Short mmCIF file of C-alpha atoms in Angstrom, two decimals:
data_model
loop_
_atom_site.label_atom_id
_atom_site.label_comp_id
_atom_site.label_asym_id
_atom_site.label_seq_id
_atom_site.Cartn_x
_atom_site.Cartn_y
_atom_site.Cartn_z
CA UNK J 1 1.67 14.72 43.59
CA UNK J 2 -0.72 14.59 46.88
CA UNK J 3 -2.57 17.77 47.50
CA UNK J 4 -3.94 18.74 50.67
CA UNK J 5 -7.95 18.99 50.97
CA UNK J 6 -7.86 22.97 50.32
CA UNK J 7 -6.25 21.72 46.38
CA UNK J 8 -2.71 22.72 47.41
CA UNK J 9 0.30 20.71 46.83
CA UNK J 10 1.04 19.09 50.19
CA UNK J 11 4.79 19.16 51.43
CA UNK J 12 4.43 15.32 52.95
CA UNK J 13 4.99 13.17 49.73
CA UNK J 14 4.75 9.85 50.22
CA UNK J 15 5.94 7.19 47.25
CA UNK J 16 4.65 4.26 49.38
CA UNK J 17 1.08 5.21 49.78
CA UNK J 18 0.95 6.47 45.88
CA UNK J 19 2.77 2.80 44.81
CA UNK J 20 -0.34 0.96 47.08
CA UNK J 21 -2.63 3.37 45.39
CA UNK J 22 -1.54 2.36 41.73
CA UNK J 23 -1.16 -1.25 43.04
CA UNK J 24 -4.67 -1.75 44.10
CA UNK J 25 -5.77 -0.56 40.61
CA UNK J 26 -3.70 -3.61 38.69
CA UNK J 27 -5.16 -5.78 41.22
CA UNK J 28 -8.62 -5.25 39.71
CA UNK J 29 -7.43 -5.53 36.49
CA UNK J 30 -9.05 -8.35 34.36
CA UNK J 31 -5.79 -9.67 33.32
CA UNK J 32 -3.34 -9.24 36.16
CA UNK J 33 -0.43 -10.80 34.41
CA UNK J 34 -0.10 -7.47 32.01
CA UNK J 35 3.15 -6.58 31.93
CA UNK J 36 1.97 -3.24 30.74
CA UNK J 37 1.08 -1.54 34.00
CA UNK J 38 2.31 2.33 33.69
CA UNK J 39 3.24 4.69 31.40
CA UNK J 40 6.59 7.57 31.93
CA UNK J 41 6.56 10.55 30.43
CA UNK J 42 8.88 14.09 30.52
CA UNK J 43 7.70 17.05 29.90
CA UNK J 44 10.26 19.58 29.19
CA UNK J 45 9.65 23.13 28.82
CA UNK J 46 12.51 25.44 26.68
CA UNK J 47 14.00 28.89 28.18
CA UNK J 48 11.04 30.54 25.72
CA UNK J 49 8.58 28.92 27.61
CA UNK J 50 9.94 28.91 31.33
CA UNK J 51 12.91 30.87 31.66
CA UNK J 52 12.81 29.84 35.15
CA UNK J 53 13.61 33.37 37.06
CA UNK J 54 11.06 33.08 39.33
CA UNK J 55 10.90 28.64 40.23
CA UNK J 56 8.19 28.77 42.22
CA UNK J 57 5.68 30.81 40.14
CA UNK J 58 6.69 28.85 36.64
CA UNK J 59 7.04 25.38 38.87
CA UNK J 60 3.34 25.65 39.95
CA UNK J 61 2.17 27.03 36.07
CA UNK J 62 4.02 24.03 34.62
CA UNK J 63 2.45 21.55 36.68
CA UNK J 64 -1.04 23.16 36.45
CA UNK J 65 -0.11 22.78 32.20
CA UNK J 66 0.73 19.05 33.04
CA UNK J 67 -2.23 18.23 35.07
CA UNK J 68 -4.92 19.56 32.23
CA UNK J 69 -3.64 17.71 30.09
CA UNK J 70 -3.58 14.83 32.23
CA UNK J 71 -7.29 15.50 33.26
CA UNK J 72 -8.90 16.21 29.38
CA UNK J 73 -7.01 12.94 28.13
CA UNK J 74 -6.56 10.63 30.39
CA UNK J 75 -9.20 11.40 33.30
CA UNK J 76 -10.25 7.70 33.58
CA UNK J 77 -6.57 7.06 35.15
CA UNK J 78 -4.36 7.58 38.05
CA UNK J 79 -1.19 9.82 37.66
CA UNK J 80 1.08 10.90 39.45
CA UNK J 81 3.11 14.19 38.72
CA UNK J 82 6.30 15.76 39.73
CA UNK J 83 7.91 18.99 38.71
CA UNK J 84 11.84 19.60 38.58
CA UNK J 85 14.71 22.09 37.57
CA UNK J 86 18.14 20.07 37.60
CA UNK J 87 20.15 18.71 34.89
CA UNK J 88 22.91 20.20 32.91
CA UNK J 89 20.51 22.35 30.84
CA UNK J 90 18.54 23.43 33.98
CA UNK J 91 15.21 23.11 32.11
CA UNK J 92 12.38 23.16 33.94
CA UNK J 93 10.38 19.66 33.28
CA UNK J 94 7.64 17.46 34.54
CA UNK J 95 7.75 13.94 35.18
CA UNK J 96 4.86 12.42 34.59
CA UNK J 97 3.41 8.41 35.50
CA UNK J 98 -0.13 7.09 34.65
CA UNK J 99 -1.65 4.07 35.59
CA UNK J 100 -2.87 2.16 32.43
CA UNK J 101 -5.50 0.21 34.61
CA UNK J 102 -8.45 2.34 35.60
CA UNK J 103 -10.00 2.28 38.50
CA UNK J 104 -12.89 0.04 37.09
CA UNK J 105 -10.21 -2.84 35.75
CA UNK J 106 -10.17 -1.79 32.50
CA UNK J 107 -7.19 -1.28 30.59
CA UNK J 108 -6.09 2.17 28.44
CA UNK J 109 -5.11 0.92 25.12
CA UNK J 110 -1.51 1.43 24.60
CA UNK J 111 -2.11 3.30 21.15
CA UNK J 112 -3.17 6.63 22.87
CA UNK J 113 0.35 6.77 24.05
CA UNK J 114 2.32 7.00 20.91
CA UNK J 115 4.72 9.61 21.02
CA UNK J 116 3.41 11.67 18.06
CA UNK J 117 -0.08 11.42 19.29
CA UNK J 118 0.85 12.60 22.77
CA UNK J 119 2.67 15.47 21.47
CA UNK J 120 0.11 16.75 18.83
CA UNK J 121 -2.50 16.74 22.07
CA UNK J 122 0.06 18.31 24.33
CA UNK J 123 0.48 21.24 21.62
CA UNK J 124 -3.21 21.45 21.20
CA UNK J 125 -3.56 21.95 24.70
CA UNK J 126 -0.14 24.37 25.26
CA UNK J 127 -2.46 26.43 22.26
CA UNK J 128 -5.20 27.06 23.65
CA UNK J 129 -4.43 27.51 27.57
CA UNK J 130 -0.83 28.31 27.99
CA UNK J 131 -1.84 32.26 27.85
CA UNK J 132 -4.68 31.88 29.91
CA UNK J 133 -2.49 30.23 32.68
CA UNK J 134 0.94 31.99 32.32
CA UNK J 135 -0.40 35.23 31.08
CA UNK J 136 1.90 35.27 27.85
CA UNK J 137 1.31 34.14 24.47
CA UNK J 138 2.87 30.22 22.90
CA UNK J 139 4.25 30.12 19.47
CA UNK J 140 4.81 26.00 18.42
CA UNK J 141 8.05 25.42 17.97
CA UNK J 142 6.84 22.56 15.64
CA UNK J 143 4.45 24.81 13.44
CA UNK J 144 7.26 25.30 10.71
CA UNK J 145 8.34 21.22 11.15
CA UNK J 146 4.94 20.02 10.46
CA UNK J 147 6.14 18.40 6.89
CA UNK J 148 8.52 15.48 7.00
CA UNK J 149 12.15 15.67 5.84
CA UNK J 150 11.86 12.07 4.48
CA UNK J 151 8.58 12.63 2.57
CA UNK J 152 10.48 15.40 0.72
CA UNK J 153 13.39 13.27 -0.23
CA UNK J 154 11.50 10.49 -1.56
CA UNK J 155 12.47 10.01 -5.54
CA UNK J 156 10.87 6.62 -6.51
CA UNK J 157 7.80 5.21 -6.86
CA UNK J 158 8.49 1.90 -4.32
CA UNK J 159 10.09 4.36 -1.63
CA UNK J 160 7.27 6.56 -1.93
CA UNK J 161 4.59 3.52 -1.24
CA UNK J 162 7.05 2.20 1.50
CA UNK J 163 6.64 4.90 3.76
CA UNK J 164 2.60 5.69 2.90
CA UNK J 165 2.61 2.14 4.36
CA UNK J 166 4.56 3.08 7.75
CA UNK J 167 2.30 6.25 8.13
CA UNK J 168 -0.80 4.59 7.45
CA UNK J 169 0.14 1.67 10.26
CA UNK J 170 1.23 4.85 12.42
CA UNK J 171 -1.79 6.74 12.00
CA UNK J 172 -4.57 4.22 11.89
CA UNK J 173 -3.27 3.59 15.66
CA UNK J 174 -3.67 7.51 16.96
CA UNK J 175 -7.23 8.12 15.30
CA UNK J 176 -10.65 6.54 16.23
CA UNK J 177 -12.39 7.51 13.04
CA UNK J 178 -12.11 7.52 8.74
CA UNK J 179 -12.70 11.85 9.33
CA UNK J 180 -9.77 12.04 11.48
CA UNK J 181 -7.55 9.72 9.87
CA UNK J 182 -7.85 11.53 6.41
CA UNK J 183 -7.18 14.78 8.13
CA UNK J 184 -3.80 13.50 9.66
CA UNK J 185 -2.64 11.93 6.48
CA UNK J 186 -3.88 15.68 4.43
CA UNK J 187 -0.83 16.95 7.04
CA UNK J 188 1.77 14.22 5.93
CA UNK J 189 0.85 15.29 2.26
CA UNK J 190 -1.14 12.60 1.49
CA UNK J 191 -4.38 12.61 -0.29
CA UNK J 192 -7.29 9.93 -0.96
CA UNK J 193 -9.64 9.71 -3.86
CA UNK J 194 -12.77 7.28 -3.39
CA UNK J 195 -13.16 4.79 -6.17
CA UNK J 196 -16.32 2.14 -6.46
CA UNK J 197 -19.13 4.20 -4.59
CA UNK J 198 -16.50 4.96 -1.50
CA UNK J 199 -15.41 1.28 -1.08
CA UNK J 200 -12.22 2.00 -2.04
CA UNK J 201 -9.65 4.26 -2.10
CA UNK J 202 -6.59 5.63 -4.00
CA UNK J 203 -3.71 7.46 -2.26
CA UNK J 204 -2.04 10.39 -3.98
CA UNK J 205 0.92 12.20 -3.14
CA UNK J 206 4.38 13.65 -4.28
CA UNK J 207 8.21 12.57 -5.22
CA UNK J 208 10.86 14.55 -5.79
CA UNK J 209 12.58 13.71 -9.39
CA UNK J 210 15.39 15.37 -11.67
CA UNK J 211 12.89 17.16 -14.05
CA UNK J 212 11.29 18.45 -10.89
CA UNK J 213 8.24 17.49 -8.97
CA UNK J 214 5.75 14.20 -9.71
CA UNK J 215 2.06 13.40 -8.59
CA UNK J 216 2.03 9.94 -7.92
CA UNK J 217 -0.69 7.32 -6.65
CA UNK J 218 -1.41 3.69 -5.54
CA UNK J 219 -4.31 1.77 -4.67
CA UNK J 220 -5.39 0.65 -1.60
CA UNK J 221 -5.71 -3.31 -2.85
CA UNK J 222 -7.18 -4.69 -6.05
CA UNK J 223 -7.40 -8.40 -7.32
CA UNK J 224 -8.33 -9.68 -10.83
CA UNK J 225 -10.45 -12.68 -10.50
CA UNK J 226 -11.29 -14.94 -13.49
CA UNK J 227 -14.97 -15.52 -13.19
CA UNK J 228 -14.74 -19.14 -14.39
CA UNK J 229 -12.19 -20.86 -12.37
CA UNK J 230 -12.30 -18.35 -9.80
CA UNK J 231 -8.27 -17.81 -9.67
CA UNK J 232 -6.69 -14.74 -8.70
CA UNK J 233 -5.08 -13.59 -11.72
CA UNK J 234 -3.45 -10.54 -10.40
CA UNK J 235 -3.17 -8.52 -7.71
CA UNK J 236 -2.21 -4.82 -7.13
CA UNK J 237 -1.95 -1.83 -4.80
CA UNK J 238 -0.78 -1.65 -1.01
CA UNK J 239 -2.26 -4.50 0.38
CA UNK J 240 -5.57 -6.02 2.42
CA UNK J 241 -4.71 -3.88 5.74
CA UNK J 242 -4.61 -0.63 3.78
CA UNK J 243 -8.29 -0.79 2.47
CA UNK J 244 -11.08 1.55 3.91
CA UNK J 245 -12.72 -1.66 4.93
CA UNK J 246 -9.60 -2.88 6.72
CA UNK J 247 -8.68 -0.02 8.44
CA UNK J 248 -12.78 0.63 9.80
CA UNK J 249 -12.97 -2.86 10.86
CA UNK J 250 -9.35 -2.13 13.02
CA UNK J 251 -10.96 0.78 14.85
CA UNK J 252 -14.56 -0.57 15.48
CA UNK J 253 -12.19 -3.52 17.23
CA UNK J 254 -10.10 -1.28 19.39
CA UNK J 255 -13.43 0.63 20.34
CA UNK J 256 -14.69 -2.92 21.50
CA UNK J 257 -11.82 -3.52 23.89
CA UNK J 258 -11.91 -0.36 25.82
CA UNK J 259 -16.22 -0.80 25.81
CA UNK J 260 -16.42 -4.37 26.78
CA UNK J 261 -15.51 -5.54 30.41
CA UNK J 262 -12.76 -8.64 30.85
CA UNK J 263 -14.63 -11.70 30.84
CA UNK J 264 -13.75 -15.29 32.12
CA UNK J 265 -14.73 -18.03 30.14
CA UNK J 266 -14.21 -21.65 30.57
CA UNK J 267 -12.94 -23.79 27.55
CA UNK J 268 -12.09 -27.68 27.95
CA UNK J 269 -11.75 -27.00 32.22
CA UNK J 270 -9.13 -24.09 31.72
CA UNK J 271 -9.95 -20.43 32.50
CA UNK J 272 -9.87 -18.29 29.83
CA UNK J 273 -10.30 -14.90 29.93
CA UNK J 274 -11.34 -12.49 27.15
CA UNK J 275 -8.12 -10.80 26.86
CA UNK J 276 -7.08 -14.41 25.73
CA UNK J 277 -9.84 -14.71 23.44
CA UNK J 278 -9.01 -11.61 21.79
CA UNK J 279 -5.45 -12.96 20.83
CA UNK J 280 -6.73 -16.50 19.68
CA UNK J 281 -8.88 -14.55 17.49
CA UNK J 282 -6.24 -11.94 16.14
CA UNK J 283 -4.23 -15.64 15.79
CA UNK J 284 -6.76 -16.93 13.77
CA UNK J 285 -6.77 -13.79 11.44
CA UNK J 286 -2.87 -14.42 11.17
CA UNK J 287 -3.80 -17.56 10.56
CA UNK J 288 -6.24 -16.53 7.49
CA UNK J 289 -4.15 -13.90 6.37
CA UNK J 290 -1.41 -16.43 5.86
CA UNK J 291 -3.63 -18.86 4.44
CA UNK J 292 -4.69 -16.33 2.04
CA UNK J 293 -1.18 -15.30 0.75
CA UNK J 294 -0.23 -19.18 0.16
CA UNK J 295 -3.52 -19.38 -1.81
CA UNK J 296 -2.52 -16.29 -3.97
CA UNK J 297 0.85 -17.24 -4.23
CA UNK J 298 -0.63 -20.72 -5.84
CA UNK J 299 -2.79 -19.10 -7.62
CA UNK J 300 -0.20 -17.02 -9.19
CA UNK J 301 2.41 -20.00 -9.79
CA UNK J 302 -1.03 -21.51 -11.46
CA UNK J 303 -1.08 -18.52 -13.59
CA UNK J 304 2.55 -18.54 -14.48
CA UNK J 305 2.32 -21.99 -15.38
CA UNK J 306 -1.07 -21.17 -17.53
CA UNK J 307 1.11 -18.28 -19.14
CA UNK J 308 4.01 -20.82 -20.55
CA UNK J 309 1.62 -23.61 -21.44
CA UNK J 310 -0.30 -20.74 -23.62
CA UNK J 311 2.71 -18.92 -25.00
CA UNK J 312 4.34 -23.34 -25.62
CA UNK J 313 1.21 -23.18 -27.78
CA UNK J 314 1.31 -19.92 -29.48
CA UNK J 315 4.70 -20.63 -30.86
CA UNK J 316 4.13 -24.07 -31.63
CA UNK J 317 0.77 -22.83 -33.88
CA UNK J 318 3.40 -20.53 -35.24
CA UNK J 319 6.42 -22.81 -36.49
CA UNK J 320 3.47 -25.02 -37.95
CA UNK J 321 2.20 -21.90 -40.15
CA UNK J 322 5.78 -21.12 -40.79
CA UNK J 323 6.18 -24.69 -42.57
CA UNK J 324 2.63 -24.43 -44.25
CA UNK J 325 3.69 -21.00 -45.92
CA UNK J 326 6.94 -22.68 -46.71
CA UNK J 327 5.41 -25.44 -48.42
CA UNK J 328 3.31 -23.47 -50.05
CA UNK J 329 5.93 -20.74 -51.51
CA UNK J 330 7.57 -24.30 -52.78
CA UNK J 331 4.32 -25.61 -54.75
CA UNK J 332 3.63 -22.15 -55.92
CA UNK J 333 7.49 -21.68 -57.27
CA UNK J 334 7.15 -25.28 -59.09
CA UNK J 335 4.33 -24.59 -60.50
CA UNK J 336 5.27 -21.38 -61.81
CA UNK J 337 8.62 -23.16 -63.43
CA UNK J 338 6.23 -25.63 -64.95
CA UNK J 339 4.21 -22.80 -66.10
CA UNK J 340 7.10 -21.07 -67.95
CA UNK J 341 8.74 -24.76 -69.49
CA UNK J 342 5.54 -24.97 -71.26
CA UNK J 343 5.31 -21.60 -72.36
CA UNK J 344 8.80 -22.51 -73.95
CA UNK J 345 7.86 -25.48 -75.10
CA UNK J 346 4.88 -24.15 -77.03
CA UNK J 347 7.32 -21.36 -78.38
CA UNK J 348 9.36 -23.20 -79.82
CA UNK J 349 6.54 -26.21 -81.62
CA UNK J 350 4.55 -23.15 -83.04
CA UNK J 351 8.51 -21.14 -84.32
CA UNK J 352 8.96 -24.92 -85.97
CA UNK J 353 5.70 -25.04 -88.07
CA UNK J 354 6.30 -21.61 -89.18
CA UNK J 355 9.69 -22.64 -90.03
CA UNK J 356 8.35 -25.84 -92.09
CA UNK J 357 5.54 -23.31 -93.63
CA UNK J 358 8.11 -20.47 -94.62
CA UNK J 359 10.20 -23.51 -96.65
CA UNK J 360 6.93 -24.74 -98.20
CA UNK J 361 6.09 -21.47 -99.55
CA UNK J 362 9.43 -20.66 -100.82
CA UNK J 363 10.02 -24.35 -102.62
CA UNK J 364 6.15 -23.75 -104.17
CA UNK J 365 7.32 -19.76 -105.19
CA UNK J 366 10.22 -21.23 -106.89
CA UNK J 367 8.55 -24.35 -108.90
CA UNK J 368 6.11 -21.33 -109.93
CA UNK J 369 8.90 -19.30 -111.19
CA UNK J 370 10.74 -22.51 -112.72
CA UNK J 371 7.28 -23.36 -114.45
CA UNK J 372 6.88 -19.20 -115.96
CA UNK J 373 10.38 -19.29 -117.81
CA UNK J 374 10.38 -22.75 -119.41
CA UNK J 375 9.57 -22.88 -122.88
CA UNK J 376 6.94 -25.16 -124.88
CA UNK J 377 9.69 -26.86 -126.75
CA UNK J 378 12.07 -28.00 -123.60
CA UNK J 379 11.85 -31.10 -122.67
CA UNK J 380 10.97 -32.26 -118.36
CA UNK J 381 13.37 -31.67 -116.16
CA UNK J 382 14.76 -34.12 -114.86
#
């Protein structure tokens, strides 16, 4: 709202003059096509907070709340404010607008005004100076909400990684730095472990099962490499954008648009401005990141194929020592029955000459005995 030159709200409000005020500001923007140009917000208080028995004391302490906020996080900006008790709850609120071109032409990223960013600043702020401006103490109604339903329902493994990946893409986008980042994700339950001197990182956390609670973890992103051919042989963990290295190089780029001014460039007679630069080069990483997951997916369907040629070969080697073992368990059972025929065979030529031998003894025993009873008077026998 306008203020008079004392700092007091002024009673002549003009929305024409603050619209020309905000429109002079997009028309120094360096891109002046955005279609991004302001940002709406409500702030609404509960009965706990404003019970509104006395609207013009609480409507000027609201607004003063508003306003600090407004000046400790987004100073660089216009804003316009407005306060207001209607509606069927008859809360009292404030409606908020800021300009997301600055005064200098430079543009407020559109991160800082996620809704779960805005309201952990907003409580921060309703912390530590709603006493000192309404002269009563603020208890967060969100204090005993910090953990997430949906967190504590997870059971599997795959649901579990699915939504570390939605709070990692959430969270990367409301922090500026690795210290803060590991601090939000600590809230959500989620812990990191460094791995490889700190160049890479494991995330821990919990699911929910029948037998009771289970510590579970996943890498960031890991890929087996064969060091002669070069061909990824596997690959694991949450992916490429969920690496420390990833997510650092994502913030050092968001801290170079806000620092570096919109340039014009010229390329082939056509004006091209840096804004447009920055989105040929986030096309290009598309562009590599989709080259790179055709060359794994190849490199995988090479694997495969390396897989069945090896295992074609294992059994084949197999089948073949199969019929050698046959063939010998064949050789070594004939010779075995060749073994025993001769045994038998010699049996039964040595049981024949002892047959022949027993006879010739017995036919000399009895000419012996014949020979003893004859007398010297018989005659031959014939």
């Amino acid at each position: 709202m306008l203020h008079a030159p004392d700092g007091s709200i002024t009673p002549l409000q003009s929305g024409t003059y603050l619209e020309k005020q905000f429109h002079q500001s997009l028309k120094k923007a360096f891109n002046p096509k955005r279609q991004y140009q302001c940002q709406s917000i409500i702030f609404s208080f509960s009965n706990s907070e404003f019970d509104t028995n006395n609207i013009k004391n609480q409507s000027a302490q609201a607004l003063q709340i508003v306003q600090g906020y407004v000046h400790k996080f987004f100073d660089e900006a216009q804003s316009v404010s407005a306060v207001q008790v209607d509606g069927v709850g008859g809360k009292l609120h404030v409606h908020l607008i800021i300009n997301t071109v600055k005064t200098t032409g430079k543009t407020i990223p559109t991160s800082r005004f996620t809704v779960t960013k805005m309201r952990s600043d907003f409580n921060q702020y309703m912390n530590d100076n709603f006493e000192r401006i309404t002269g009563r103490q603020w208890h967060n109604p969100m204090e005993h909400h910090q953990e997430r339903k949906d967190v504590n329902n997870l059971q599997t493994r795959s649901a579990w990684q699915q939504q570390l990946k939605k709070n990692i893409k959430s969270i990367k986008t409301e922090v500026t730095n690795v210290k803060d980042f590991l601090t939000r994700l600590a809230k959500n339950g989620i812990t990191i472990t460094e791995r490889r001197h700190g160049q890479s990182w494991t995330y821990h956390g919990t699911i929910k099962t029948a037998h009771g609670p289970k510590k579970i973890s996943a890498r960031d992103f890991y890929q087996r490499i064969d060091p002669k051919t070069g061909a990824v042989l596997r690959t694991r963990g949450l992916g490429r954008d969920y690496t420390k290295e990833s997510l650092e190089l994502y913030w050092q780029k968001q801290a170079q648009k806000e620092a570096q001014p919109e340039q014009k460039y010229h390329h082939h007679g056509k004006e091209v401005t840096n804004h447009d630069r920055i989105k040929q080069s986030e096309g290009r990483e598309q562009l590599q990141k989709v080259k790179t997951l055709a060359a794994e997916a190849r490199a995988t369907t090479e694997h495969h194929r390396e897989l069945q040629q090896l295992t074609l070969q294992q059994l084949r080697a197999a089948e073949a020592e199969e019929k050698r073992q046959q063939q010998s368990v064949k050789r070594e059972v004939g010779q075995t029955n060749l073994r025993q025929s001769n045994s038998r065979l010699n049996q039964s030529i040595s049981e024949q000459a002892r047959l022949r031998k027993c006879q010739e003894e017995r036919l000399k025993a009895k000419q012996r005995a014949t020979q003893q009873s004859r007398s010297k008077d018989d005659g031959p026998e014939l």
